[in-house]
Short mmCIF file of C-alpha atoms in Angstrom, two decimals:
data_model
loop_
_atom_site.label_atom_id
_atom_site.label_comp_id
_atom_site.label_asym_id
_atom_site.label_seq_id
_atom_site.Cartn_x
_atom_site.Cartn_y
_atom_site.Cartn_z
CA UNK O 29 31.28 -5.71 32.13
CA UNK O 30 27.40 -5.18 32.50
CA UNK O 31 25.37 -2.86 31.35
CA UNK O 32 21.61 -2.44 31.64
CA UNK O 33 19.64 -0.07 29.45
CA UNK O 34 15.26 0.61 28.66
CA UNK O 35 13.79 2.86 26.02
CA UNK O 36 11.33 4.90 27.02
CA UNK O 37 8.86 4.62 25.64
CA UNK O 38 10.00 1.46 23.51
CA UNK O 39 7.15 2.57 20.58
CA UNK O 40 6.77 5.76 19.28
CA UNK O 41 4.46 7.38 16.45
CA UNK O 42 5.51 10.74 14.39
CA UNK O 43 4.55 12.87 11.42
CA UNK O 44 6.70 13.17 8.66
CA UNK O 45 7.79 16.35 8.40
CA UNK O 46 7.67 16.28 12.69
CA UNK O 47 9.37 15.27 14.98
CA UNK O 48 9.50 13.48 18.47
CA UNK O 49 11.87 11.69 21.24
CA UNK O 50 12.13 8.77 23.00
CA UNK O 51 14.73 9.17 26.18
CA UNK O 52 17.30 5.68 26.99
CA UNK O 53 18.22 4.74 30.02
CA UNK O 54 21.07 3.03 30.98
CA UNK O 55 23.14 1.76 33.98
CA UNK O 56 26.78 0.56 34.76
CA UNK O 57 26.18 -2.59 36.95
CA UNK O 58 29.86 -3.36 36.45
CA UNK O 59 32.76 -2.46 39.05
CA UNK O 60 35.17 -0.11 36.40
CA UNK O 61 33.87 3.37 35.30
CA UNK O 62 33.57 3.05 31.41
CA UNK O 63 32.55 5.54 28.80
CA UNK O 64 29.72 4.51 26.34
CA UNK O 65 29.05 5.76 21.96
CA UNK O 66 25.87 5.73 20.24
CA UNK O 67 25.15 5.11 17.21
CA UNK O 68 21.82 4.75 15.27
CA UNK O 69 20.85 1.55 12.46
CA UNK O 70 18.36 0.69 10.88
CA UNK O 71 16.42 2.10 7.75
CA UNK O 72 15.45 5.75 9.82
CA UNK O 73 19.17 5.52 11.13
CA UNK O 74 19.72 8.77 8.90
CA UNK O 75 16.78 10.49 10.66
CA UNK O 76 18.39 9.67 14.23
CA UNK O 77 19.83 11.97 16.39
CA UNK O 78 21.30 10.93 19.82
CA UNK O 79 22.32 14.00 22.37
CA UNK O 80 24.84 13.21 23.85
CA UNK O 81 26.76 11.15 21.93
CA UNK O 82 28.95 9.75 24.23
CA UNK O 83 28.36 9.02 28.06
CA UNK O 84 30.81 8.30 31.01
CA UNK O 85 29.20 6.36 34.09
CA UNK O 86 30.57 5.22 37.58
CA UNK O 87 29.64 1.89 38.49
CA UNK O 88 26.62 1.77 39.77
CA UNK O 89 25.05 4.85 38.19
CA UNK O 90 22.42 5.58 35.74
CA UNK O 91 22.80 8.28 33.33
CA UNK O 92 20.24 9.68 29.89
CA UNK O 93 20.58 9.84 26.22
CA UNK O 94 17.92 11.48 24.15
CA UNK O 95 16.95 10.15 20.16
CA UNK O 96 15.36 12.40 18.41
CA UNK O 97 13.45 11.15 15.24
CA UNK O 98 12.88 13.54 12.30
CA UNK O 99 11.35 11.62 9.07
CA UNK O 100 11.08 13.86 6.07
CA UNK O 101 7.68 14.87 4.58
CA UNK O 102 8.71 12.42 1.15
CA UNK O 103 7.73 9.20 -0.11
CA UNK O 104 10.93 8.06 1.64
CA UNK O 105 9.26 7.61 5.47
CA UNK O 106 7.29 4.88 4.30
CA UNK O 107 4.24 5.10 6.89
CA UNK O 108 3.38 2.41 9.36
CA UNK O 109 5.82 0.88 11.95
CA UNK O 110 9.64 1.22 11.40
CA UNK O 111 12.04 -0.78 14.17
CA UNK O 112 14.93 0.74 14.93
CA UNK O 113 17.67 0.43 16.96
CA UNK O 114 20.99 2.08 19.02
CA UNK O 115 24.53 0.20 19.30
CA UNK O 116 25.92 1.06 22.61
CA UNK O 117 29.85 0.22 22.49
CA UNK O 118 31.86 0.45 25.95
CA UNK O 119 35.42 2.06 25.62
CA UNK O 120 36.84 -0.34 28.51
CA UNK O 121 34.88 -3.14 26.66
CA UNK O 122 34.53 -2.53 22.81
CA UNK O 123 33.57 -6.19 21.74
CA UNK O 124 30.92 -5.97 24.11
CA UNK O 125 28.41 -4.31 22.45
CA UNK O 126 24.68 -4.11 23.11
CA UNK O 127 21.83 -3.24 21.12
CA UNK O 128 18.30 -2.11 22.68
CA UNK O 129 15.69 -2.27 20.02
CA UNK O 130 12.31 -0.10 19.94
CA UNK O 131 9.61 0.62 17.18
CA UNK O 132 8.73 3.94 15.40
CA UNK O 133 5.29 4.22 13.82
CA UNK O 134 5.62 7.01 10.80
CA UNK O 135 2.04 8.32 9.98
CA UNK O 136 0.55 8.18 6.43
CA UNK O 137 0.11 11.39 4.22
CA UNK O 138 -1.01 12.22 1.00
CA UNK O 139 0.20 13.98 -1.51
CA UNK O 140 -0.60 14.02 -5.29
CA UNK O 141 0.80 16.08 -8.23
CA UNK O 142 -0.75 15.71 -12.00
CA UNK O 143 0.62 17.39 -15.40
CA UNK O 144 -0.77 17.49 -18.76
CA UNK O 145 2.03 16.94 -21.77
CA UNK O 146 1.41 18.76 -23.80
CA UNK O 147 -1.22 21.08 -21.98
CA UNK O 148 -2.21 22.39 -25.96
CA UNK O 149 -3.54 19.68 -28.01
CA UNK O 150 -4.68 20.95 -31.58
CA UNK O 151 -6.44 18.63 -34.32
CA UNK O 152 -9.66 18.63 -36.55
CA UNK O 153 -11.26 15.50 -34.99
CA UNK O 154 -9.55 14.83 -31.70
CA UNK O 155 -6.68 15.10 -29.70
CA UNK O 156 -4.37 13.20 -27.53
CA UNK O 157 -3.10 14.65 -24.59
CA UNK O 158 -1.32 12.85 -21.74
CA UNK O 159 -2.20 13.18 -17.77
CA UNK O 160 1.64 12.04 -15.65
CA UNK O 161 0.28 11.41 -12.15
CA UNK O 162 3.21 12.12 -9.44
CA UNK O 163 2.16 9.97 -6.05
CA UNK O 164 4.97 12.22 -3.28
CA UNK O 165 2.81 10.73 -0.47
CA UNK O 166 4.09 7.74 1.48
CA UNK O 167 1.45 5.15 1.02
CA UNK O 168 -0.10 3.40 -1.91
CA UNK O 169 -2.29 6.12 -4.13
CA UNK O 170 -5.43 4.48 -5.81
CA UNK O 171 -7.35 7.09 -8.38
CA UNK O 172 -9.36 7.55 -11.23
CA UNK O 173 -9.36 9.99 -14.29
CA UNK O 174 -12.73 11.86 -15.27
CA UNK O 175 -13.09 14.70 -17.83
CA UNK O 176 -14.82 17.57 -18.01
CA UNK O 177 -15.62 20.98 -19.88
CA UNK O 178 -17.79 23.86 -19.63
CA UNK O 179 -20.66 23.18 -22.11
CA UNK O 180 -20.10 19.56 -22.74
CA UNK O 181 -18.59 19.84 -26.02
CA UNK O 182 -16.87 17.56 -26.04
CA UNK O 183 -16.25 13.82 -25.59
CA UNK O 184 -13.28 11.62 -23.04
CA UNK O 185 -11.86 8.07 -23.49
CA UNK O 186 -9.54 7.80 -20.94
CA UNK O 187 -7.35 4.59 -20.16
CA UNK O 188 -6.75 3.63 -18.05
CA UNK O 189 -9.81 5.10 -16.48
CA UNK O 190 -7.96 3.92 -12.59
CA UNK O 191 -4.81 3.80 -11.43
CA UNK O 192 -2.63 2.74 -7.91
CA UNK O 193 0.59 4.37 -7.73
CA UNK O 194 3.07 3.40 -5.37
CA UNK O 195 4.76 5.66 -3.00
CA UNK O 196 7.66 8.16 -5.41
CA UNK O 197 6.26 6.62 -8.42
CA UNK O 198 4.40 8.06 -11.26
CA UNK O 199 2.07 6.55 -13.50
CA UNK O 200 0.64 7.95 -17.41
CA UNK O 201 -2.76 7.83 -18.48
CA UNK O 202 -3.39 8.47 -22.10
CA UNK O 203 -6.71 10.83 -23.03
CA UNK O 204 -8.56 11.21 -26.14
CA UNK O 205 -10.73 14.03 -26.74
CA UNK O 206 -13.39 14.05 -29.60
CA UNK O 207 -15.21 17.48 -30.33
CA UNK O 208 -19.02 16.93 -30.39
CA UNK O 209 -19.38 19.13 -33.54
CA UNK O 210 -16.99 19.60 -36.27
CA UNK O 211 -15.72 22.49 -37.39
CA UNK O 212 -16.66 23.01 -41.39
CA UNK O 213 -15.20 26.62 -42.23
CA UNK O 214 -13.57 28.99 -40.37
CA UNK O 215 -11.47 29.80 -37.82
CA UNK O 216 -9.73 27.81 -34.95
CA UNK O 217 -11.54 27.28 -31.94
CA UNK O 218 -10.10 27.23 -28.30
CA UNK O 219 -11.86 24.50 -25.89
CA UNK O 220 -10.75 24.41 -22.39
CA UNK O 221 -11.51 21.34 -21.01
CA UNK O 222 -10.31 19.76 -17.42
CA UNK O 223 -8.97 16.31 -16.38
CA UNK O 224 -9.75 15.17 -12.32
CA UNK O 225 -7.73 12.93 -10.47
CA UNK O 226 -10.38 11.20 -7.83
CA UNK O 227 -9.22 10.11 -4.84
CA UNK O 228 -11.27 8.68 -2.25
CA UNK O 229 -12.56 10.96 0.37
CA UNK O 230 -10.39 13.70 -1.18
CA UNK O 231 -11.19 16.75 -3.54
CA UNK O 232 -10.67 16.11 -6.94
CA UNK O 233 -7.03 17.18 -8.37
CA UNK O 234 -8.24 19.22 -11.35
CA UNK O 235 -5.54 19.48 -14.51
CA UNK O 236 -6.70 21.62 -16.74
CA UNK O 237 -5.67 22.14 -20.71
CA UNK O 238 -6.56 23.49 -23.85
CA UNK O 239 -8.08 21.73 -26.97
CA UNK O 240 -7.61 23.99 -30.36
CA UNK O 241 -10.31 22.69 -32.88
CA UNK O 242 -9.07 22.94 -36.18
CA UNK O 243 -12.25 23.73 -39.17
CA UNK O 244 -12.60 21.03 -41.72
CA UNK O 245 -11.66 22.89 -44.47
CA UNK O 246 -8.41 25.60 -44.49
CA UNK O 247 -9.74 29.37 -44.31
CA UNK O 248 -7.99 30.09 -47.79
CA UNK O 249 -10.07 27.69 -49.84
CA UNK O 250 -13.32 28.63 -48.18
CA UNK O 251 -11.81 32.43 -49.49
CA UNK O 252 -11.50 31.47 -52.88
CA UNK O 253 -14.78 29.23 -53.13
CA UNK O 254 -16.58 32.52 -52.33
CA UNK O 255 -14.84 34.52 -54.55
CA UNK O 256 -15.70 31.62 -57.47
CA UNK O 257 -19.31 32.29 -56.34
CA UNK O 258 -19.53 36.05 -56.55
CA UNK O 259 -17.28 36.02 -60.09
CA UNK O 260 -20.13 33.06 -61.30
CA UNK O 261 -23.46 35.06 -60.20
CA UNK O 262 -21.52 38.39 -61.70
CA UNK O 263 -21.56 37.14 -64.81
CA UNK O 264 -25.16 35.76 -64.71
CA UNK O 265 -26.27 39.09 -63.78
CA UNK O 266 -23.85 40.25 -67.07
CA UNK O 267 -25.55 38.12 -69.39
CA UNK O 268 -29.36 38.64 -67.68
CA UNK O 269 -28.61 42.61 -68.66
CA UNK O 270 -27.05 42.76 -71.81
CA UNK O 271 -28.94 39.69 -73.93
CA UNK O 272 -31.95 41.47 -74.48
CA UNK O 273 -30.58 44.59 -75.44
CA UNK O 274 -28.76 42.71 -78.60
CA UNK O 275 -32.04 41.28 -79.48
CA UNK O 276 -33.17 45.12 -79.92
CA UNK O 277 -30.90 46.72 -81.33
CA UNK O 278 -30.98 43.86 -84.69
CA UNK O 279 -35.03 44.29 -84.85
CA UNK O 280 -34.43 48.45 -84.73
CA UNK O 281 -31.58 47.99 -87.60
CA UNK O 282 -34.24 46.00 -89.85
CA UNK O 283 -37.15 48.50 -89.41
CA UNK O 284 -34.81 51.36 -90.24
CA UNK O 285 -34.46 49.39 -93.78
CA UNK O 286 -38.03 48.72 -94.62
CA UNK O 287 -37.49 45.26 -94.25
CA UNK O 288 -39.71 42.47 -93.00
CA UNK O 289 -38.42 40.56 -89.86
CA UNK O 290 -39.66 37.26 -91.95
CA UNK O 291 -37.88 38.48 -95.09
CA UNK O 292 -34.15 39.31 -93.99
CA UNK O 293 -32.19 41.47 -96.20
CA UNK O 294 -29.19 39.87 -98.05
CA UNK O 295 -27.42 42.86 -97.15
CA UNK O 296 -27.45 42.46 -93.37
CA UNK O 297 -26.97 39.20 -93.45
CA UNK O 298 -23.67 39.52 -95.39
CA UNK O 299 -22.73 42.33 -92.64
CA UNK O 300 -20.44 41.70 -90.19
CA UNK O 301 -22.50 41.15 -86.57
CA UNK O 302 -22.39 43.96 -84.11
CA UNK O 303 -19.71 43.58 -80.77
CA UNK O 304 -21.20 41.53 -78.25
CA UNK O 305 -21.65 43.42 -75.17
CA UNK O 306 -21.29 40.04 -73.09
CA UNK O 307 -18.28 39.07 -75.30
CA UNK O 308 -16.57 42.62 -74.39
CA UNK O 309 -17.37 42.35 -70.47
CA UNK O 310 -16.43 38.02 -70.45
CA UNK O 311 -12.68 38.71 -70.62
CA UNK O 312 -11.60 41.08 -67.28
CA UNK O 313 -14.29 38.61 -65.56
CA UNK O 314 -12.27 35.87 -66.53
CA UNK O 315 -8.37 37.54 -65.59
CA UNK O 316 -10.04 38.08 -62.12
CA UNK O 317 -11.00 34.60 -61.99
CA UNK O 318 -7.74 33.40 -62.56
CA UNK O 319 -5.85 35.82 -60.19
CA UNK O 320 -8.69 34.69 -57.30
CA UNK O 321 -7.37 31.06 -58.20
CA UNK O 322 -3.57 31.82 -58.22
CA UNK O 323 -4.27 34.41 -55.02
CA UNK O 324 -4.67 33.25 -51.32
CA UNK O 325 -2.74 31.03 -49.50
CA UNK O 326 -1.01 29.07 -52.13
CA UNK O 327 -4.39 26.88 -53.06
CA UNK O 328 -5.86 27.00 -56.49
CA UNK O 329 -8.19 24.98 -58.51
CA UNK O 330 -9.01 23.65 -62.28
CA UNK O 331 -5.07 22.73 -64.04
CA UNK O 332 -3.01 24.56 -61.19
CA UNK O 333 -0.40 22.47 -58.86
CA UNK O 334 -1.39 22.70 -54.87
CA UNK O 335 1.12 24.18 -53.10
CA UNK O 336 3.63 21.84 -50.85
CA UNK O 337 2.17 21.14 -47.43
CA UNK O 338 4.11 23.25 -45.08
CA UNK O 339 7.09 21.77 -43.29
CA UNK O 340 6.77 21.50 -39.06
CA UNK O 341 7.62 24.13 -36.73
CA UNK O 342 11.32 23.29 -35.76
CA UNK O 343 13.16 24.60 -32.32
CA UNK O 344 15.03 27.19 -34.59
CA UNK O 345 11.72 28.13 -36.40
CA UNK O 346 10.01 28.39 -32.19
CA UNK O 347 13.24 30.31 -31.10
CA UNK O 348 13.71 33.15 -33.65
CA UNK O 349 10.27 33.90 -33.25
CA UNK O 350 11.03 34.10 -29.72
CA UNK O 351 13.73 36.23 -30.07
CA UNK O 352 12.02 38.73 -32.34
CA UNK O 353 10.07 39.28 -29.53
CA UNK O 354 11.95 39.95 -26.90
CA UNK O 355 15.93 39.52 -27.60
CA UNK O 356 17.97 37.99 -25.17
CA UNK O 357 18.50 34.67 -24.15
CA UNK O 358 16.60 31.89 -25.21
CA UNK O 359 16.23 27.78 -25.82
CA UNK O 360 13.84 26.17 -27.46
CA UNK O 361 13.34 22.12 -28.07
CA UNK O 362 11.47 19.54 -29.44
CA UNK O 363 11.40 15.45 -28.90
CA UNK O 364 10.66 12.76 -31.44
CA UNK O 365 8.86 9.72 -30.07
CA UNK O 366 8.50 6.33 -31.58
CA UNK O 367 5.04 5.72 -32.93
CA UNK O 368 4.30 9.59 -32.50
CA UNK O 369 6.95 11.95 -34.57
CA UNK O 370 7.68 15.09 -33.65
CA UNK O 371 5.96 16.70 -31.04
CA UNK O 372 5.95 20.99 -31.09
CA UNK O 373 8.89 22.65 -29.70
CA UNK O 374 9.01 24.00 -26.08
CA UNK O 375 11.00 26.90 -24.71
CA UNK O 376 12.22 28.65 -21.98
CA UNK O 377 11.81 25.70 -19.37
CA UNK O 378 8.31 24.44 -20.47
CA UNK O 379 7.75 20.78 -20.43
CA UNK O 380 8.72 18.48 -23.32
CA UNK O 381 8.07 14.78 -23.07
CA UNK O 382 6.57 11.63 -24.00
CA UNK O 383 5.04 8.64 -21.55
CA UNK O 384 6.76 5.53 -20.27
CA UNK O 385 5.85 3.62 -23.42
CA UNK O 386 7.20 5.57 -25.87
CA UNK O 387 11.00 5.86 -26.28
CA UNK O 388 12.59 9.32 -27.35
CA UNK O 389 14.16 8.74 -30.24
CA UNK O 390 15.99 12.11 -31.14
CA UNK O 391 15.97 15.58 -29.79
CA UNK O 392 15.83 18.99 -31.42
CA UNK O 393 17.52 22.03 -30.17
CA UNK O 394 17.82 25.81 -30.96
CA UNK O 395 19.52 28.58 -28.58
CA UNK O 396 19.10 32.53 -28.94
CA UNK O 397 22.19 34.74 -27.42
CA UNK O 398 24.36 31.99 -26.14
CA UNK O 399 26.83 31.24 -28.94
CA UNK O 400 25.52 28.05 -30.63
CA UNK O 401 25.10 24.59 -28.71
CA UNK O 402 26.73 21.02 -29.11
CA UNK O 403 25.51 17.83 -28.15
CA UNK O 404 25.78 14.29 -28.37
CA UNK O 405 22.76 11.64 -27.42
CA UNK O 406 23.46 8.85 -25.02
CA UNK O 407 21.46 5.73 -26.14
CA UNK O 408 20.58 2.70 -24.87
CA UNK O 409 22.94 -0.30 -25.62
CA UNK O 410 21.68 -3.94 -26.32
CA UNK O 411 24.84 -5.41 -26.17
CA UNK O 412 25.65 -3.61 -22.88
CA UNK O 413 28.00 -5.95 -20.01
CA UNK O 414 28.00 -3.21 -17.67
CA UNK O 415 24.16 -1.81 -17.28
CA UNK O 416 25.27 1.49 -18.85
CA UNK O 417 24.61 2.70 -22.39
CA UNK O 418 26.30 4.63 -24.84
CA UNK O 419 26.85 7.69 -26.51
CA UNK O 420 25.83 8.17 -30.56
CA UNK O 421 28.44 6.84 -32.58
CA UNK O 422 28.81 9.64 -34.37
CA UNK O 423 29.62 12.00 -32.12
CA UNK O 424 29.24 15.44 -31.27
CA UNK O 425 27.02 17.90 -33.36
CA UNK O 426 28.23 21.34 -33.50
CA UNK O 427 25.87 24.44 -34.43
CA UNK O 428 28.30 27.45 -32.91
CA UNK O 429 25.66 29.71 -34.58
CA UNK O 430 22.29 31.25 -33.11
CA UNK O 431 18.63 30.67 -34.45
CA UNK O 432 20.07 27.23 -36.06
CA UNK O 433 18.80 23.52 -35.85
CA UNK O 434 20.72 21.36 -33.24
CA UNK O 435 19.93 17.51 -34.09
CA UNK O 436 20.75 14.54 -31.86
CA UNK O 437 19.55 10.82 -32.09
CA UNK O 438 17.87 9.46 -34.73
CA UNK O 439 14.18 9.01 -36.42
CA UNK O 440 14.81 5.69 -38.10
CA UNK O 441 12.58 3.23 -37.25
CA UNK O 442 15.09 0.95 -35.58
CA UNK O 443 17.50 3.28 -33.76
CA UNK O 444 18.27 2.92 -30.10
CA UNK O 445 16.40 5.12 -27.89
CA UNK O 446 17.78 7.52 -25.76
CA UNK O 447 18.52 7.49 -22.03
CA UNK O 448 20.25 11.29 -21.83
CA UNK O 449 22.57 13.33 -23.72
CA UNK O 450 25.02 15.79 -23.46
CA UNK O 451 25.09 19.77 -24.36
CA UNK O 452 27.03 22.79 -24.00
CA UNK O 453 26.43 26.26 -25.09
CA UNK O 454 28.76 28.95 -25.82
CA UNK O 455 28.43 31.56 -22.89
CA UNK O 456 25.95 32.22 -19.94
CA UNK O 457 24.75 29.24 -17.53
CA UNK O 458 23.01 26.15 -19.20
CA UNK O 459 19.98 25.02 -16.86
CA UNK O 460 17.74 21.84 -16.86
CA UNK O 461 15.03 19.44 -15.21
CA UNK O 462 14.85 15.85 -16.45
CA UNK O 463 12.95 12.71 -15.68
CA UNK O 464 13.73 8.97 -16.73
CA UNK O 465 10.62 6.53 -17.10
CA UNK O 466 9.64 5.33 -13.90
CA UNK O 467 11.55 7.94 -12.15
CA UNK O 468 10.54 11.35 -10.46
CA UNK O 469 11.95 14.85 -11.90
CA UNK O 470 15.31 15.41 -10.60
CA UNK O 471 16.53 18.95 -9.16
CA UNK O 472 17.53 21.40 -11.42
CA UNK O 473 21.12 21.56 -12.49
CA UNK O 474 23.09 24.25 -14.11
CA UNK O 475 26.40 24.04 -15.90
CA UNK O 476 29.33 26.67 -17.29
CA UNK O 477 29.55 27.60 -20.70
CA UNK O 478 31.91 25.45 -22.70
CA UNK O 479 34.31 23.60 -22.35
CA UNK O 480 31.49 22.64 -19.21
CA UNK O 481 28.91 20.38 -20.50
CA UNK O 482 25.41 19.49 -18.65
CA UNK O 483 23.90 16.05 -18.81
CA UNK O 484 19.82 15.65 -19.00
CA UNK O 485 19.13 12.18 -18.23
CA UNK O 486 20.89 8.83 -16.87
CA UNK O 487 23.77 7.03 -18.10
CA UNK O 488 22.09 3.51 -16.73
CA UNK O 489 21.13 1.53 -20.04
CA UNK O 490 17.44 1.22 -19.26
CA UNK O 491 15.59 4.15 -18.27
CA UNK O 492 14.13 5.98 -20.89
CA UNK O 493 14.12 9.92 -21.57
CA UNK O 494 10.76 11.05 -20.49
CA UNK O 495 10.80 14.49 -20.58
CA UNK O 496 13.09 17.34 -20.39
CA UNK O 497 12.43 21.34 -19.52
CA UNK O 498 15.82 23.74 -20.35
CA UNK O 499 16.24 27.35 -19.58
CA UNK O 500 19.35 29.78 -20.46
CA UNK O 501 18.94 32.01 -17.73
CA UNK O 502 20.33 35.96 -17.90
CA UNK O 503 22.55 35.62 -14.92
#
């Protein structure tokens, strides 16, 4: 058996997200008609079509077969020359198979998505946001991060200040912003600022976010220092008034008895003194003083106890506010990262997440209209044999109640961090978004009410939780 075959033409470029075709030609040189398959390997074997797929030839004749190349617009059709090649199997002949080879050049594209977590940093003297940079192009992505606000008010370390990004990978650049004048008194103060992403040759990728400046000193105690004031020059003004009228009202007495003011009369002086007008107007001044001190927002001063600092905003706390609002269905969450705490819940499918260097610890969750949730985390396992992890050893945590605290992991310093977990809800779909360190965000999954459960997250023992985003949608 012979066969002989040419591609045409033998190297070919295309976009990704194009197409284009190279035609084969072959010819049955033996002396038996035989019927030929095709089949496409290699690495853009998936993106191969051949048309027709089989081909019957007399000896002697020549006969077509179009490939058809179709790369996808994703970090996947690496750009740059990709070989390829078709198998070409004769029915009368199977073990003698040939193989013509050619070369596809993909071209290179660009594509670069950035995210702030959170995109609402609040503090008195700076704040610490974090830029995720998302390179979905299919060549190597070298930037730098530069930030900017209207007003300069305020100042940007940024590190690292350049990055290079490989093709589907992400990398996390940590930001601190420092206001340029603090805040003494009042109230807080919104400053939009923006982070770039400069490429070369490009537009900058602007990210922009919101600093909230916190004053100094809390509202109430700037209150009740002004109300000190005003009680303090209200009884100087007291004492101004009414001292010299005392002062006349003794010398008046003595004249009225003939008496010398150097010669006092035994009989005044054994008299009891007239009320002191300062004396009778002293005592409401000082009840008001002490309600202004025990007023406000739980502050005081002098003997009194300072109120307890006010415990964080928890996913139940975020989601009954929600749902006072506007009742339905709702989720709100929270994450705890090692080194940071607890982070402010999320709802309703906004972002909540950490960077690559910072392992989730334990997660916080709250539904509105669903029935309660249950959940267990799945942690990473040292002693793993198998490169998965495990779930928490203590199981499943059950809050079949709405508006209540859902908590999974742990906060101790030298608990396992989390990889995913698992959650259910009582009725309605469960939906979710979820990326692993080092990975992209997968698609969006939904799951059944129980007894379904969803799964945010990997089993693999490595990868850790970056960031999660959950919905409860109406339908």
């Amino acid at each position: 058996m012979s066969l002989w075959t040419s591609l045409e033409p033998a190297s070919a470029t295309v976009d990704p997200g194009g197409s284009t075709r190279v035609r084969l030609r072959l010819r049955n040189t033996g002396d038996v008609v035989d019927e030929y398959r095709f089949e496409p390997v290699g690495s853009i074997a998936p993106w191969t079509a051949v048309e027709p797929q089989t081909l019957r030839l007399y000896p002697g004749t020549t006969g077509t077969v179009d490939l058809t190349f179709t790369p996808p617009r994703t970090p996947d059709a690496t750009a740059g020359p990709n070989p390829y090649a078709i198998r070409i199997t004769p029915t009368e002949h199977p073990e003698a198979v040939t193989v013509p080879e050619g070369n596809l050049t993909i071209t290179p594209f660009t594509e670069v998505r950035a995210e702030l977590v959170p995109p609402t940093v609040k503090g008195r003297f700076r704040g610490r946001p974090r830029l995720a940079v998302d390179n979905l192009g299919n060549t190597r992505l070298t930037a730098s991060i530069s930030g900017s606000d209207n007003g300069d008010q305020l100042s940007y370390d940024i590190h690292p200040g350049n990055v290079q990004i490989e093709p589907g990978r992400a990398a996390f650049v940590k930001a601190s912003l420092k206001p340029r004048k603090i805040i003494w008194f009042g109230p807080k103060e919104q400053r939009p600022y923006t982070l770039n992403v400069l490429r070369s040759g490009a537009n900058p990728l602007p990210v922009e976010g919101t600093y909230l400046q916190r004053g100094f000193l809390p509202r109430w105690l700037a209150t009740f220092l002004g109300a000190v004031l005003a009680l303090a020059l209200t009884f100087l003004m007291l004492w101004i008034a009414y001292k010299p009228q005392v002062r006349t009202a003794a010398t008046e007495q003595l004249k009225d008895a003939g008496v010398s003011t150097l010669a006092p009369s035994p009989t005044l002086s054994a008299a009891p003194p007239p009320p002191s007008p300062v004396a009778t107007s002293a005592a409401p001044a000082a009840e008001t003083s002490t309600a202004a001190a025990g007023g406000g927002s739980g502050g005081g001063s002098g003997d009194s106890k300072p109120s307890a600092k006010p415990k964080p905003a928890t996913a139940a706390t975020a989601v009954n506010k929600l749902a006072a609002r506007d009742a339905g269905r709702h989720i709100c969450y929270r994450i705890y990262a090692e080194g940071d705490g607890w982070q402010s819940p999320e709802c309703d499918g906004a972002t909540a997440g950490t960077v690559s260097d910072e392992k989730i610890l334990s997660v916080n969750i709250a539904v509105s209209g669903t029935g309660g949730s249950a959940a267990n985390a799945f942690l990473h396992n040292p002693a793993s044999t198998d490169g998965k992890g495990q779930y928490q050893p203590s199981g499943w945590t059950d809050v079949i109640a709405d508006g209540k605290d859902n908590y999974i992991g742990s906060v101790k310093s030298d608990a396992p961090y989390m990889t995913g977990f698992a959650i259910n809800i009582g009725s309605g779909k469960l939906c979710w978004f979820s990326r692993n360190t080092g990975w992209n965000w997968g698609p969006q999954t939904c799951t059944d009410p129980r007894p379904a459960l969803g799964f945010p997250g990997t089993v693999d023992n490595t990868p850790q939780l970056a960031a999660i985003r959950m919905t409860v949608p109406a339908s």
